């Protein structure tokens, strides 16, 4: 069976938007134009996990981000990600991560410790409001945000030269939480015309902490380390669990937008 990746991406987008509830079989059938059983087979073959497992993982990963990014109570977070009581949330979370939600929050610094080490920084962070932007995008699983896989995706979208006026990278997962093999990266561009093979959606729309990476993209992790070091050592901004957006202004200038919790 030949998979229509555009339709598959639409289903994934729908599940991600509605991660806090169980997406019904009829919704998936309506979007994908496959029977639920057939779509389940396609999904598992492509991503090596079931649809229900994917939905559960999204709930718990978003919960983990909220635990370390915000000051919301455990009961509030449980409700926000679709659990109706703290007991069932705590049980599911501990089964997934081998620690309780309360322990995860207390160990926030330990999560970032190995990544940032003793990195020192004078990174300039600005607060920016960004209007919604319509883009055409394609997502891949980029293991641990591997640059070779990301480069290959961009070569597929822009095979000859930089033909789009504005280009963005969408960082959907927090690799310190999400299993490296599940990390997702989206290449997004703006266009007045429909782009075959890409899915139209909106990005931005809200308040962001912006900082800038200068130099080759292959060294961008150093700038992320600077951000997290600054974030952990200073008066902490409350971050949101939604996408981090990279805006590619020039070949060696990348603005990075972290969504802020409001």
Short mmCIF file of C-alpha atoms in Angstrom, two decimals:
data_model
loop_
_atom_site.label_atom_id
_atom_site.label_comp_id
_atom_site.label_asym_id
_atom_site.label_seq_id
_atom_site.Cartn_x
_atom_site.Cartn_y
_atom_site.Cartn_z
CA UNK A 1 0.00 0.00 0.00
CA UNK A 2 1.47 3.34 -1.08
CA UNK A 3 1.38 5.82 1.78
CA UNK A 4 0.33 9.42 1.18
CA UNK A 5 2.77 11.26 3.44
CA UNK A 6 0.85 14.52 3.22
CA UNK A 7 -2.26 12.82 4.64
CA UNK A 8 -0.18 11.04 7.28
CA UNK A 9 1.31 14.38 8.37
CA UNK A 10 -2.19 15.84 8.67
CA UNK A 11 -3.18 13.01 11.02
CA UNK A 12 -0.04 13.49 13.10
CA UNK A 13 -0.69 17.24 13.29
CA UNK A 14 -4.26 16.55 14.43
CA UNK A 15 -3.09 14.17 17.15
CA UNK A 16 -0.44 16.65 18.31
CA UNK A 17 -2.94 19.50 18.55
CA UNK A 18 -5.30 17.25 20.52
CA UNK A 19 -2.66 15.44 22.56
CA UNK A 20 -4.64 16.00 25.75
CA UNK A 21 -7.46 13.65 24.69
CA UNK A 22 -7.91 10.32 22.94
CA UNK A 23 -8.31 10.97 19.22
CA UNK A 24 -11.10 8.70 17.95
CA UNK A 25 -10.74 6.21 15.09
CA UNK A 26 -13.36 8.00 12.97
CA UNK A 27 -11.33 11.25 13.15
CA UNK A 28 -8.24 9.48 11.84
CA UNK A 29 -10.24 7.80 9.07
CA UNK A 30 -11.78 11.12 8.03
CA UNK A 31 -8.42 12.87 7.75
CA UNK A 32 -6.32 10.03 6.31
CA UNK A 33 -8.90 8.47 3.96
CA UNK A 34 -7.74 5.05 5.15
CA UNK A 35 -9.57 2.65 7.41
CA UNK A 36 -8.29 2.91 10.97
CA UNK A 37 -6.86 -0.61 10.76
CA UNK A 38 -4.92 0.13 7.59
CA UNK A 39 -3.69 3.47 8.88
CA UNK A 40 -2.53 1.76 12.07
CA UNK A 41 -0.43 -0.62 9.96
CA UNK A 42 1.07 2.21 7.92
CA UNK A 43 1.79 4.26 11.03
CA UNK A 44 3.50 1.38 12.81
CA UNK A 45 5.59 0.50 9.75
CA UNK A 46 6.80 4.10 9.44
CA UNK A 47 7.28 5.02 13.10
CA UNK A 48 7.59 1.72 14.94
CA UNK A 49 4.91 2.58 17.48
CA UNK A 50 1.15 2.29 17.67
CA UNK A 51 -1.16 5.28 17.36
CA UNK A 52 -2.32 4.87 20.95
CA UNK A 53 1.30 4.58 22.12
CA UNK A 54 2.15 7.75 20.22
CA UNK A 55 -0.75 9.61 21.85
CA UNK A 56 0.23 8.44 25.33
CA UNK A 57 3.86 9.37 24.76
CA UNK A 58 2.89 12.89 23.64
CA UNK A 59 0.80 13.37 26.77
CA UNK A 60 3.62 12.38 29.09
CA UNK A 61 6.35 14.26 27.21
CA UNK A 62 4.26 17.43 27.27
CA UNK A 63 3.64 16.85 30.98
CA UNK A 64 7.39 16.50 31.58
CA UNK A 65 8.04 19.79 29.78
CA UNK A 66 5.39 21.53 31.86
CA UNK A 67 6.96 20.15 35.04
CA UNK A 68 10.37 21.65 34.27
CA UNK A 69 9.27 24.76 32.35
CA UNK A 70 6.36 26.08 34.45
CA UNK A 71 5.25 26.45 38.05
CA UNK A 72 1.83 24.85 37.52
CA UNK A 73 0.80 22.37 40.21
CA UNK A 74 0.95 18.64 39.54
CA UNK A 75 -2.85 18.40 39.54
CA UNK A 76 -3.08 21.27 37.02
CA UNK A 77 -0.57 19.60 34.73
CA UNK A 78 -2.35 16.24 35.01
CA UNK A 79 -5.59 17.88 33.89
CA UNK A 80 -3.88 19.87 31.11
CA UNK A 81 -2.52 16.71 29.49
CA UNK A 82 -5.74 14.74 29.75
CA UNK A 83 -5.58 12.85 33.05
CA UNK A 84 -8.62 13.23 35.26
CA UNK A 85 -6.86 12.57 38.54
CA UNK A 86 -3.35 12.91 39.92
CA UNK A 87 -3.13 9.22 40.80
CA UNK A 88 -3.53 7.93 37.24
CA UNK A 89 -1.19 10.63 35.94
CA UNK A 90 1.51 9.81 38.50
CA UNK A 91 1.24 6.09 37.78
CA UNK A 92 1.57 6.57 34.01
CA UNK A 93 4.42 9.07 34.40
CA UNK A 94 6.41 6.82 36.74
CA UNK A 95 5.93 3.85 34.43
CA UNK A 96 7.33 5.88 31.54
CA UNK A 97 10.22 7.65 33.29
CA UNK A 98 10.86 5.56 36.44
CA UNK A 99 10.44 8.63 38.65
CA UNK A 100 7.38 10.42 39.97
CA UNK A 101 6.24 13.80 38.59
CA UNK A 102 7.28 15.45 41.86
CA UNK A 103 10.77 13.94 41.62
CA UNK A 104 11.06 15.02 37.97
CA UNK A 105 10.35 18.62 38.95
CA UNK A 106 12.90 18.53 41.78
CA UNK A 107 15.54 17.08 39.44
CA UNK A 108 15.12 19.79 36.80
CA UNK A 109 18.71 20.99 37.05
CA UNK A 110 19.99 17.42 36.82
CA UNK A 111 18.22 16.96 33.47
CA UNK A 112 20.22 19.81 31.94
CA UNK A 113 23.44 19.30 33.90
CA UNK A 114 25.16 16.92 31.49
CA UNK A 115 24.05 18.93 28.44
CA UNK A 116 25.22 22.36 29.63
CA UNK A 117 28.09 21.20 31.89
CA UNK A 118 29.68 24.39 33.25
CA UNK A 119 29.04 26.39 30.12
CA UNK A 120 29.49 30.13 30.65
CA UNK A 121 27.52 32.62 28.62
CA UNK A 122 26.73 36.25 28.01
CA UNK A 123 23.96 35.38 25.56
CA UNK A 124 21.55 38.21 24.81
CA UNK A 125 17.93 37.11 25.22
CA UNK A 126 15.12 39.35 24.01
CA UNK A 127 11.37 39.09 24.57
CA UNK A 128 9.49 39.23 21.27
CA UNK A 129 5.84 39.02 20.24
CA UNK A 130 5.38 37.14 16.97
CA UNK A 131 2.28 37.17 14.80
CA UNK A 132 1.06 33.92 13.29
CA UNK A 133 2.84 32.92 10.08
CA UNK A 134 1.41 30.49 7.49
CA UNK A 135 4.00 28.01 6.21
CA UNK A 136 4.34 24.85 4.18
CA UNK A 137 6.31 22.20 6.04
CA UNK A 138 7.56 18.64 6.08
CA UNK A 139 8.59 16.75 9.21
CA UNK A 140 11.09 13.96 9.64
CA UNK A 141 12.36 11.95 12.57
CA UNK A 142 15.88 13.30 12.99
CA UNK A 143 17.62 11.13 15.56
CA UNK A 144 18.90 13.48 18.24
CA UNK A 145 18.42 16.29 15.68
CA UNK A 146 21.14 14.88 13.46
CA UNK A 147 22.41 17.61 11.12
CA UNK A 148 22.94 15.24 8.19
CA UNK A 149 19.28 14.22 8.20
CA UNK A 150 18.19 17.86 8.51
CA UNK A 151 20.48 18.88 5.64
CA UNK A 152 19.05 16.09 3.47
CA UNK A 153 15.51 17.33 4.16
CA UNK A 154 16.39 20.87 3.10
CA UNK A 155 18.08 19.61 -0.06
CA UNK A 156 14.86 17.79 -0.89
CA UNK A 157 12.82 20.99 -0.45
CA UNK A 158 15.39 23.34 -2.01
CA UNK A 159 17.41 21.05 -4.33
CA UNK A 160 19.17 23.73 -6.38
CA UNK A 161 19.37 26.93 -4.35
CA UNK A 162 17.56 28.95 -1.69
CA UNK A 163 14.35 29.60 -3.60
CA UNK A 164 12.09 30.60 -0.70
CA UNK A 165 12.19 34.02 0.89
CA UNK A 166 11.82 32.81 4.47
CA UNK A 167 12.76 29.46 5.97
CA UNK A 168 12.15 28.06 9.44
CA UNK A 169 13.13 24.98 11.39
CA UNK A 170 10.53 23.57 13.79
CA UNK A 171 11.94 21.80 16.85
CA UNK A 172 9.00 19.74 18.06
CA UNK A 173 10.60 17.76 20.86
CA UNK A 174 12.86 18.33 23.83
CA UNK A 175 15.70 15.83 23.22
CA UNK A 176 16.59 15.75 26.92
CA UNK A 177 13.14 14.21 27.49
CA UNK A 178 12.10 12.55 24.24
CA UNK A 179 13.84 9.36 23.17
CA UNK A 180 16.44 10.39 20.58
CA UNK A 181 14.94 8.14 17.90
CA UNK A 182 11.59 9.97 18.20
CA UNK A 183 12.89 13.55 17.89
CA UNK A 184 11.06 15.42 15.11
CA UNK A 185 12.28 18.29 12.96
CA UNK A 186 10.17 20.26 10.50
CA UNK A 187 11.49 22.26 7.56
CA UNK A 188 9.06 25.12 6.84
CA UNK A 189 8.93 27.82 4.17
CA UNK A 190 6.58 30.63 3.24
CA UNK A 191 4.98 30.65 -0.20
CA UNK A 192 2.04 32.34 -1.93
CA UNK A 193 1.33 29.12 -3.80
CA UNK A 194 0.65 25.58 -2.61
CA UNK A 195 3.76 23.39 -2.49
CA UNK A 196 3.19 19.78 -3.46
CA UNK A 197 4.31 17.31 -0.81
CA UNK A 198 4.30 19.88 2.01
CA UNK A 199 1.54 20.53 4.54
CA UNK A 200 0.17 24.02 5.17
CA UNK A 201 -0.04 25.09 8.81
CA UNK A 202 0.54 28.05 11.12
CA UNK A 203 3.53 28.73 13.35
CA UNK A 204 4.27 31.43 15.93
CA UNK A 205 1.47 33.53 17.40
CA UNK A 206 2.48 34.62 20.90
CA UNK A 207 5.30 35.68 23.18
CA UNK A 208 8.84 34.30 22.76
CA UNK A 209 12.32 34.47 24.22
CA UNK A 210 14.60 35.11 21.24
CA UNK A 211 18.33 34.62 21.03
CA UNK A 212 20.65 34.33 18.04
CA UNK A 213 23.18 31.78 16.83
CA UNK A 214 26.02 33.15 14.74
CA UNK A 215 28.11 30.78 12.65
CA UNK A 216 27.68 27.39 11.04
CA UNK A 217 24.49 25.49 11.82
CA UNK A 218 26.58 22.49 12.81
CA UNK A 219 27.62 24.39 15.96
CA UNK A 220 24.11 25.47 16.98
CA UNK A 221 24.05 23.17 20.02
CA UNK A 222 26.59 25.47 21.67
CA UNK A 223 24.09 28.33 21.49
CA UNK A 224 21.33 26.13 22.94
CA UNK A 225 23.71 25.28 25.80
CA UNK A 226 24.21 28.99 26.38
CA UNK A 227 20.46 29.55 26.52
CA UNK A 228 19.80 26.79 29.02
CA UNK A 229 22.73 27.88 31.18
CA UNK A 230 21.38 31.44 31.21
CA UNK A 231 17.83 30.20 31.85
CA UNK A 232 18.81 27.99 34.79
CA UNK A 233 21.21 30.44 36.42
CA UNK A 234 19.12 33.60 36.17
CA UNK A 235 15.58 34.62 36.98
CA UNK A 236 13.85 31.85 35.14
CA UNK A 237 11.40 32.58 32.39
CA UNK A 238 8.42 30.26 32.32
CA UNK A 239 8.63 28.36 29.05
CA UNK A 240 5.81 26.78 27.09
CA UNK A 241 5.72 23.18 25.90
CA UNK A 242 4.99 24.09 22.26
CA UNK A 243 7.44 24.20 19.32
CA UNK A 244 10.78 25.97 19.37
CA UNK A 245 11.23 27.84 16.08
CA UNK A 246 14.52 28.50 14.29
CA UNK A 247 14.40 31.36 11.79
CA UNK A 248 17.14 31.22 9.16
CA UNK A 249 17.92 34.83 8.31
CA UNK A 250 21.24 34.30 6.55
CA UNK A 251 23.52 31.29 6.01
CA UNK A 252 25.24 31.90 9.35
CA UNK A 253 22.57 33.75 11.34
CA UNK A 254 19.81 31.76 13.05
CA UNK A 255 17.28 33.38 15.38
CA UNK A 256 15.89 30.90 17.90
CA UNK A 257 12.47 31.45 19.48
CA UNK A 258 11.48 29.68 22.69
CA UNK A 259 7.73 30.00 23.44
CA UNK A 260 6.92 31.62 26.77
CA UNK A 261 4.19 30.42 29.10
CA UNK A 262 1.44 32.99 29.59
#
